[in-house]
Short mmCIF file of C-alpha atoms in Angstrom, two decimals:
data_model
loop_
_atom_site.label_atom_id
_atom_site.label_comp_id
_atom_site.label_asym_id
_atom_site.label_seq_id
_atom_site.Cartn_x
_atom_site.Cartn_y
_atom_site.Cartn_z
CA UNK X 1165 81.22 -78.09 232.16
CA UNK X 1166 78.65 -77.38 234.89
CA UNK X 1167 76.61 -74.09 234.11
CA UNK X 1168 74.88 -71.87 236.64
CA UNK X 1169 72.08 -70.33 234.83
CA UNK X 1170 70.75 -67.11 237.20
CA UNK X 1171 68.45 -63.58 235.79
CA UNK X 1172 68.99 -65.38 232.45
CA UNK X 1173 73.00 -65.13 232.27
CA UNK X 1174 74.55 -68.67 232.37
CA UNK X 1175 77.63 -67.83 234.38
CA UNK X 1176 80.07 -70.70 234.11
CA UNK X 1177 80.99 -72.49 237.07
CA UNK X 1178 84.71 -74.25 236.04
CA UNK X 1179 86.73 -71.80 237.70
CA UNK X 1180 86.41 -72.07 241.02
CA UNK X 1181 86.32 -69.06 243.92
CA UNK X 1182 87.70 -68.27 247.09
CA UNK X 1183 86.58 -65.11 249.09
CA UNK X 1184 88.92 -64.32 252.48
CA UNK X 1185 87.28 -61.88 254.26
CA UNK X 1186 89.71 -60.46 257.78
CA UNK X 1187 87.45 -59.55 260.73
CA UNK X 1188 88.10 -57.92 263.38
CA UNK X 1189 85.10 -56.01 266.00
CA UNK X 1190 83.22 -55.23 262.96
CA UNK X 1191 79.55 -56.29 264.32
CA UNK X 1192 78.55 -53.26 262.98
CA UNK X 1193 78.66 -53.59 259.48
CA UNK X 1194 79.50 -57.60 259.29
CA UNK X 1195 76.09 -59.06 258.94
CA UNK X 1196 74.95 -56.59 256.02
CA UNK X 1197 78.37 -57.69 254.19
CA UNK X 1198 77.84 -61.41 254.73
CA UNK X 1199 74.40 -60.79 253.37
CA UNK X 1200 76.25 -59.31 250.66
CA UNK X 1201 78.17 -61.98 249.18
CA UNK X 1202 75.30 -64.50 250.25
CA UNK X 1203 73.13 -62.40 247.42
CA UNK X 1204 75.90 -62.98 244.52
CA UNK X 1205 74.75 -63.98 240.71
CA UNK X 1206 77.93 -66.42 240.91
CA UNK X 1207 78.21 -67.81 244.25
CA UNK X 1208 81.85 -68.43 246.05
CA UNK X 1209 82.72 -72.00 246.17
CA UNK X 1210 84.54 -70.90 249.65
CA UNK X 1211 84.66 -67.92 252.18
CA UNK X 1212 87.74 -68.49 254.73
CA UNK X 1213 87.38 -65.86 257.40
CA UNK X 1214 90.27 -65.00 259.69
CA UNK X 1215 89.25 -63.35 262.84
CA UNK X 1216 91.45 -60.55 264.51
CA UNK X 1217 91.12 -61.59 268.09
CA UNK X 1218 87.66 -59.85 268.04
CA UNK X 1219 86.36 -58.40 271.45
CA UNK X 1220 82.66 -57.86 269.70
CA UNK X 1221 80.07 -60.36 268.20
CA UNK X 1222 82.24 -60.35 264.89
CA UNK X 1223 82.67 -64.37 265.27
CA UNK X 1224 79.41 -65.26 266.17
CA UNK X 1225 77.67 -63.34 263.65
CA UNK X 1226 80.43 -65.51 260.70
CA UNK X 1227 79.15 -68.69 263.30
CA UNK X 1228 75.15 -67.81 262.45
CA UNK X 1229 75.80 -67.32 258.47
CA UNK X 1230 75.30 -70.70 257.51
CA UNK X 1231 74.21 -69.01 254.43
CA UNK X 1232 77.78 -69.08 253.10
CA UNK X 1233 79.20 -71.95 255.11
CA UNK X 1234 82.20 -70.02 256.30
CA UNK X 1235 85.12 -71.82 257.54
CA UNK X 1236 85.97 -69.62 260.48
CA UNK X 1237 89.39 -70.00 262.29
CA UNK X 1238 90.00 -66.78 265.62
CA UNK X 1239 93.65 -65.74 266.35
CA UNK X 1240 94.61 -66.03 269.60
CA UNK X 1241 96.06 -62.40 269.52
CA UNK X 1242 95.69 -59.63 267.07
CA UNK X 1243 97.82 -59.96 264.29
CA UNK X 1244 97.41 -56.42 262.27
CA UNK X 1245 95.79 -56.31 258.89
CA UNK X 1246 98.29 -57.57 256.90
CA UNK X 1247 99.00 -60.71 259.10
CA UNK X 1248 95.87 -61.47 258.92
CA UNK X 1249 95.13 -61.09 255.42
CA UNK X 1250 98.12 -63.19 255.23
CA UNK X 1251 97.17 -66.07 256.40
CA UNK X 1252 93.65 -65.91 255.11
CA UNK X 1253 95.34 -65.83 251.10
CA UNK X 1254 97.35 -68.89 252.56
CA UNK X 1255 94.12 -71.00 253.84
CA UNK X 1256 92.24 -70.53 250.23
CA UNK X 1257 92.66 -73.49 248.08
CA UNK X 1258 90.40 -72.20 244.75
CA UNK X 1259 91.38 -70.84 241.67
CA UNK X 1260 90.84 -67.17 242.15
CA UNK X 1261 91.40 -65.72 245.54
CA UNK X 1262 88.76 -62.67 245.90
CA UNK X 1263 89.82 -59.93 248.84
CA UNK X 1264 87.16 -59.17 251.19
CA UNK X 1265 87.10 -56.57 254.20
CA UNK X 1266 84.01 -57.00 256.92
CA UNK X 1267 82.79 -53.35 256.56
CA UNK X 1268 81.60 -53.03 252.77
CA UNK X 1269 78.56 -54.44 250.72
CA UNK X 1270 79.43 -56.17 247.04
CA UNK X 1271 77.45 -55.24 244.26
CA UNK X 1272 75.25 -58.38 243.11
CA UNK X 1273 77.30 -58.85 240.30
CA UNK X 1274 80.60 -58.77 241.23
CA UNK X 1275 81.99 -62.04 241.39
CA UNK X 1276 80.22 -62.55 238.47
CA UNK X 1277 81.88 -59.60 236.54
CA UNK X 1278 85.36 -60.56 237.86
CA UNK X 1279 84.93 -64.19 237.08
CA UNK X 1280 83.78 -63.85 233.56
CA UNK X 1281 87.07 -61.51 232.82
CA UNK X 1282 89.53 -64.28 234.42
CA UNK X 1283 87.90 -67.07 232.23
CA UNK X 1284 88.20 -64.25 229.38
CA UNK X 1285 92.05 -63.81 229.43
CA UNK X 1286 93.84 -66.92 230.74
CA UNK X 1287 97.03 -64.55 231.41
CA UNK X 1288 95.20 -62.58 233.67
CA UNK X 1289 96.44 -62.91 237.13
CA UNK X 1290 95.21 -59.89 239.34
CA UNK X 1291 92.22 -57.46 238.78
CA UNK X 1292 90.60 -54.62 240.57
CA UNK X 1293 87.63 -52.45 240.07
CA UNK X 1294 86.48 -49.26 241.19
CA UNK X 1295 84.08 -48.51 244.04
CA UNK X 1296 81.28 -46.00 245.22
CA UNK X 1297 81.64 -44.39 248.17
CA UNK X 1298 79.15 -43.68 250.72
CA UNK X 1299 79.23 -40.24 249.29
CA UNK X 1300 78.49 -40.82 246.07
CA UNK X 1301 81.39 -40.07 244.64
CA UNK X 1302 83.77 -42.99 243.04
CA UNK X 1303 87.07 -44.65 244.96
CA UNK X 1304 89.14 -43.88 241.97
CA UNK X 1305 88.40 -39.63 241.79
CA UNK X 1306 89.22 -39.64 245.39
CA UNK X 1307 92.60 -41.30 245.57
CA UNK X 1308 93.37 -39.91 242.18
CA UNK X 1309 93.69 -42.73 239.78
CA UNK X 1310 93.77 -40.37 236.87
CA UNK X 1311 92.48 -41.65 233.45
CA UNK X 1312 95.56 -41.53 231.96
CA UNK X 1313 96.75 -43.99 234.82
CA UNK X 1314 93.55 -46.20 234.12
CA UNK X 1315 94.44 -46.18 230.59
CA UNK X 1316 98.17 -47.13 231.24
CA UNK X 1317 96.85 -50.11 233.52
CA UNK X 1318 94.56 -50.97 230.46
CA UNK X 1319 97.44 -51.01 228.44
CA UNK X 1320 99.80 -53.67 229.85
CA UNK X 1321 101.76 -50.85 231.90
CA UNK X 1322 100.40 -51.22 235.61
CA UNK X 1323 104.05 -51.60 237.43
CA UNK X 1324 104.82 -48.16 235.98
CA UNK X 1325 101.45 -46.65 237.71
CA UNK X 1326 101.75 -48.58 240.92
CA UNK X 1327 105.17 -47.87 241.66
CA UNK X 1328 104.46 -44.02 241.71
CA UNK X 1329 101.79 -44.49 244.10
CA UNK X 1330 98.82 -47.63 245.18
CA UNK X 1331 95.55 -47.09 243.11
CA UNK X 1332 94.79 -50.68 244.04
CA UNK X 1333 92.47 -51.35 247.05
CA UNK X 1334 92.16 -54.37 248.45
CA UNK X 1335 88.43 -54.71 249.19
CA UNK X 1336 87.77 -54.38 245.11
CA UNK X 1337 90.39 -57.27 244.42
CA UNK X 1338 91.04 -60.95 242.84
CA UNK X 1339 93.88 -62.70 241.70
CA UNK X 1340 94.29 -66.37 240.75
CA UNK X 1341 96.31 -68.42 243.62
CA UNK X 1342 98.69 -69.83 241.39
CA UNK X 1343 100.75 -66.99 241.52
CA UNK X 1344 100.04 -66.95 245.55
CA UNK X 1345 103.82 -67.96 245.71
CA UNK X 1346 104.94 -64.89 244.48
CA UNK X 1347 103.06 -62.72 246.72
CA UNK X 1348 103.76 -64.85 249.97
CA UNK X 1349 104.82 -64.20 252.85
CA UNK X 1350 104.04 -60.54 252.96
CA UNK X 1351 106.94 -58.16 254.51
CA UNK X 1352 105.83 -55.87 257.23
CA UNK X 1353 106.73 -52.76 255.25
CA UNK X 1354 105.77 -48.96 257.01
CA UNK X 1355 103.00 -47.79 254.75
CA UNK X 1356 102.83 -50.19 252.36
CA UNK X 1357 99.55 -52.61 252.87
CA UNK X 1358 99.06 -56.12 251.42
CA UNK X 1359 96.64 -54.76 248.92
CA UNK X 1360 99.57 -52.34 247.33
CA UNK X 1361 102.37 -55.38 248.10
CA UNK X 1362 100.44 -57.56 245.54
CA UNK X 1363 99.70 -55.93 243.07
CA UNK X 1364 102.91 -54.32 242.49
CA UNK X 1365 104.41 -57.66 242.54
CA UNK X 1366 101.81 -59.43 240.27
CA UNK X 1367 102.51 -56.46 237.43
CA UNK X 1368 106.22 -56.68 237.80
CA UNK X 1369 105.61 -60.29 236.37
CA UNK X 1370 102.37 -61.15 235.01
CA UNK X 1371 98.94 -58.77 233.62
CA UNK X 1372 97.29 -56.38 236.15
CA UNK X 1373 93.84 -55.14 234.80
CA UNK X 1374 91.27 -52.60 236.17
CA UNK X 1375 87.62 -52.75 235.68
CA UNK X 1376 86.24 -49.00 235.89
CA UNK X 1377 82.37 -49.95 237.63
CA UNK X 1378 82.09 -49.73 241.27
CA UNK X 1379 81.25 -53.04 242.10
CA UNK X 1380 81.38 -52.64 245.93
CA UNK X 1381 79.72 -49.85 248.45
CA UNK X 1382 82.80 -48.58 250.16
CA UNK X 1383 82.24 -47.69 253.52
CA UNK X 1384 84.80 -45.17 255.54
CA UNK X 1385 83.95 -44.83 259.33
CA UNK X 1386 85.75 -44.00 262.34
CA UNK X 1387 86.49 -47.33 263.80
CA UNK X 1388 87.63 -48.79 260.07
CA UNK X 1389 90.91 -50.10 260.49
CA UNK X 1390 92.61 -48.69 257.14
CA UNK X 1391 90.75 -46.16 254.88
CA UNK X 1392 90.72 -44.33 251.74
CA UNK X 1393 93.33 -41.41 252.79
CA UNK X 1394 93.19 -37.25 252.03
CA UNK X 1395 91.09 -36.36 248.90
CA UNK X 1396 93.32 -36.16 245.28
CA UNK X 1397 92.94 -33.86 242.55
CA UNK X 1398 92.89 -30.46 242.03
CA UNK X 1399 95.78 -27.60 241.77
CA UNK X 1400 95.36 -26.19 245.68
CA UNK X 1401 95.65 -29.99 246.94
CA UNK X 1402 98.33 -31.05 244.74
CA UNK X 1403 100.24 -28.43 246.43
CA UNK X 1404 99.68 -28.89 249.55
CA UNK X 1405 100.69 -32.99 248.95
CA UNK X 1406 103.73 -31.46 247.52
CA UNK X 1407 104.59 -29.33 250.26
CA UNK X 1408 103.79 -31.88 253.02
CA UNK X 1409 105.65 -34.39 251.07
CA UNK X 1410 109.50 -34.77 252.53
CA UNK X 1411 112.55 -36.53 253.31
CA UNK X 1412 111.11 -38.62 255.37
CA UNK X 1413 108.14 -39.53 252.60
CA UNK X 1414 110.73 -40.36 249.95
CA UNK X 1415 113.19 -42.82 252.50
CA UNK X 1416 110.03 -45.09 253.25
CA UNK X 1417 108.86 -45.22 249.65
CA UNK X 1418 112.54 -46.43 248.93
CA UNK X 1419 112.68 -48.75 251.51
CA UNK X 1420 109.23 -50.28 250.16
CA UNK X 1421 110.18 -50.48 246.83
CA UNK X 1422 113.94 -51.98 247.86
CA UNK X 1423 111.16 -54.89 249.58
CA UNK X 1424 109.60 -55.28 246.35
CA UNK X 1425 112.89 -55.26 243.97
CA UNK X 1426 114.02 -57.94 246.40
CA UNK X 1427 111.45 -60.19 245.85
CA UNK X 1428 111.05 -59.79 242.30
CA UNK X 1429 115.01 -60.60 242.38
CA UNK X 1430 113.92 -64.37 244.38
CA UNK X 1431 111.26 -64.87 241.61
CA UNK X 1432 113.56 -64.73 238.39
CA UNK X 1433 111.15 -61.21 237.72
CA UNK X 1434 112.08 -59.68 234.20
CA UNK X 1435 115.90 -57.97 234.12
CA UNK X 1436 114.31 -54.73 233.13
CA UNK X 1437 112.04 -54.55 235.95
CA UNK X 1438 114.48 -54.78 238.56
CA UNK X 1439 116.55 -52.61 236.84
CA UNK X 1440 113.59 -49.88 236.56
CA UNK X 1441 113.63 -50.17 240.39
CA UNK X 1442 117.02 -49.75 240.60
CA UNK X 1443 117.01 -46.13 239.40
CA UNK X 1444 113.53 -45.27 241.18
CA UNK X 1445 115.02 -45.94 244.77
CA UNK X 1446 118.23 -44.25 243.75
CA UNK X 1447 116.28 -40.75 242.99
CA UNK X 1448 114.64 -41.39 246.15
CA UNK X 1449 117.52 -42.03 248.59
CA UNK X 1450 118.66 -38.81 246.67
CA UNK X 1451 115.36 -36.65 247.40
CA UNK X 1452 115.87 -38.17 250.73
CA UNK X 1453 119.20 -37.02 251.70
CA UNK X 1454 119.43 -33.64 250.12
CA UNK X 1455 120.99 -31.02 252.92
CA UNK X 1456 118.80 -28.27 254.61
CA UNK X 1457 120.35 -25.46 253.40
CA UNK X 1458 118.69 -24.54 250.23
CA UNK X 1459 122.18 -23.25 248.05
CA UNK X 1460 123.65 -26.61 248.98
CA UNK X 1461 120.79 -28.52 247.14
CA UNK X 1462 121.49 -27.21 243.82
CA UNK X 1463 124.58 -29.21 242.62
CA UNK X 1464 122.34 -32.65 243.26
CA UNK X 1465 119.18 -31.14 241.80
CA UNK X 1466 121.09 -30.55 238.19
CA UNK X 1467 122.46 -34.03 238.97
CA UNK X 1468 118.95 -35.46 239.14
CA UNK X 1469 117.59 -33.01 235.81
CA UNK X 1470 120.77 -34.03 233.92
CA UNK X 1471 120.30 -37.76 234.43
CA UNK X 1472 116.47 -36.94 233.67
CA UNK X 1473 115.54 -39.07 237.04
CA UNK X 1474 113.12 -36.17 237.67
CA UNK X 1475 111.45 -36.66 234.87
CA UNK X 1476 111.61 -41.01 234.90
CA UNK X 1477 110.59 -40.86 238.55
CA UNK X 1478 109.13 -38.24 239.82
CA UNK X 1479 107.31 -34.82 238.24
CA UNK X 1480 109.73 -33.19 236.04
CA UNK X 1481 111.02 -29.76 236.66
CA UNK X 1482 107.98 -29.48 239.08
CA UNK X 1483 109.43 -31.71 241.36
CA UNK X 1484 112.86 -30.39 241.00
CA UNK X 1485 111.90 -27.18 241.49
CA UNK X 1486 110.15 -28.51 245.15
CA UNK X 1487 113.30 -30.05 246.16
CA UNK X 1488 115.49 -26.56 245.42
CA UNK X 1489 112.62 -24.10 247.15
CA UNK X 1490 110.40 -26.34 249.35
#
């Protein structure tokens, strides 16, 4: 086995990494990422780069990197995130496919940290890790990945946490390719990314882990193309997600999780599973179609608390309680 001995950790080098990184007019911020992953303990083995029909120097800056020896490839026209993404997941050809986005900076030790816990647990297919933001504060506390979520993830029991809501983002992921089948092609789902797509469908099937260290500097700016969303936590917030939260809200999150039962149908996914969808999107369509007037709500609502849905899907007689006054 070939060893790469670096700051006194031999890191071993039999699994072999991919990094796709998705460009698109991020001169910006590009060359300090590239430097980035140029400064890892445990360097990639390849770095596909898709570029996004850039306008900017984006491309020529990948071009100049021979650092990294990037295989660039430019799309004709702008494809969207998750097209791109796509395609750059479909060009890797190592054994664990590493997420990158152009605006961020890796910690030195990432792939290092990542690749020692895939060569740890052979049944590990996907894992993410947490990140700093620019303001100091961690990528989990904002989104609200609570510890009890981070301890259900720990415990075998991510596709419960992630079909509630994403805690997954994309930048701070790896998964190995073999289960790239699975995963691709992505559906073009309304609010549902390819970082949230995957991981839902790797935990339906196989083991989704979390690392809590922020191994990347996440970066939020006004030109980013997707970013880390309104602020969790806290009574006067929950609230107001609650009372902003609607019809409308609970028909899309059906409709992407009717996307994911589907595929996990295709892929022979665990009976149970689909089944646990199955009554998820059904208290959804239900929170979705309840009638405006108020007094007409109730016979569904004590439906819905009967069957205990509210309490299996959503947040118990809170919840209920929304849907009768809200």
């Amino acid at each position: 086995m070939k060893e790469n001995v670096c700051n006194g950790c031999t890191v071993s080098e039999a699994m072999r990494i991919s990094i796709a990184l998705c460009t698109w007019n991020g001169a910006a911020f590009l060359e300090e990422q590239l430097a980035s992953l140029a400064a890892q303990t445990r360097q990639p083995d390849e770095v596909i780069v898709c570029d996004d029909a850039s306008t900017d120097e984006s491309a020529a800056i990948v071009d100049r990197f021979a650092a990294l020896s990037p295989r660039l490839s430019r799309n004709p026209a702008r494809l969207g995130t998750v097209r791109n993404f796509e395609q750059a997941i479909a060009k890797c050809s190592r054994d664990v496919i590493f997420l990158c986005d152009q605006d961020d900076v890796w910690r030195r030790d990432k792939i290092e940290v990542m690749t020692r816990a895939f060569e740890a647990d052979e049944n590990l297919a996907c894992l993410f890790s947490n990140a700093r933001r620019m303001t100091d504060t961690t990528l989990w506390d904002h989104i609200g990945f609570r510890p009890r979520e981070r301890r259900l993830v720990g415990s075998g029991r991510a596709f419960d946490v992630l079909v509630e809501h994403n805690v997954v983002t994309g930048a701070t992921m790896a998964f190995r390719s073999r289960w790239r089948d699975a995963i691709l092609p992505i559906p073009e789902i309304p609010g549902m990314l390819h970082d949230q797509w995957i991981a839902t469908v790797l935990s339906a099937v196989t083991k989704v882990r979390c690392i809590d260290a922020p191994l990347i500097d996440y970066r939020e700016h006004d030109t980013q193309q997707v970013g880390a969303g309104a602020a969790a936590g806290g009574l006067g917030r929950w609230v107001g997600a609650a009372r902003g939260t609607g019809a409308g809200d609970y028909a899309r999150h059906a409709m992407q999780l009717v996307a994911v039962r589907h595929r996990l149908e295709f892929i022979g996914a665990p009976r149970e599973r689909i089944e646990q969808l199955r009554g998820r999107i059904a208290h959804l369509r239900t929170r979705a179609s309840l009638p405006e007037r108020r007094l007409s709500r109730i016979g569904t609502v004590i439906r819905e608390l009967a069957s205990f849905r509210y309490h299996r899907y959503s947040n118990h007689f809170w919840s209920a309680a929304k849907d009768l006054f809200w």
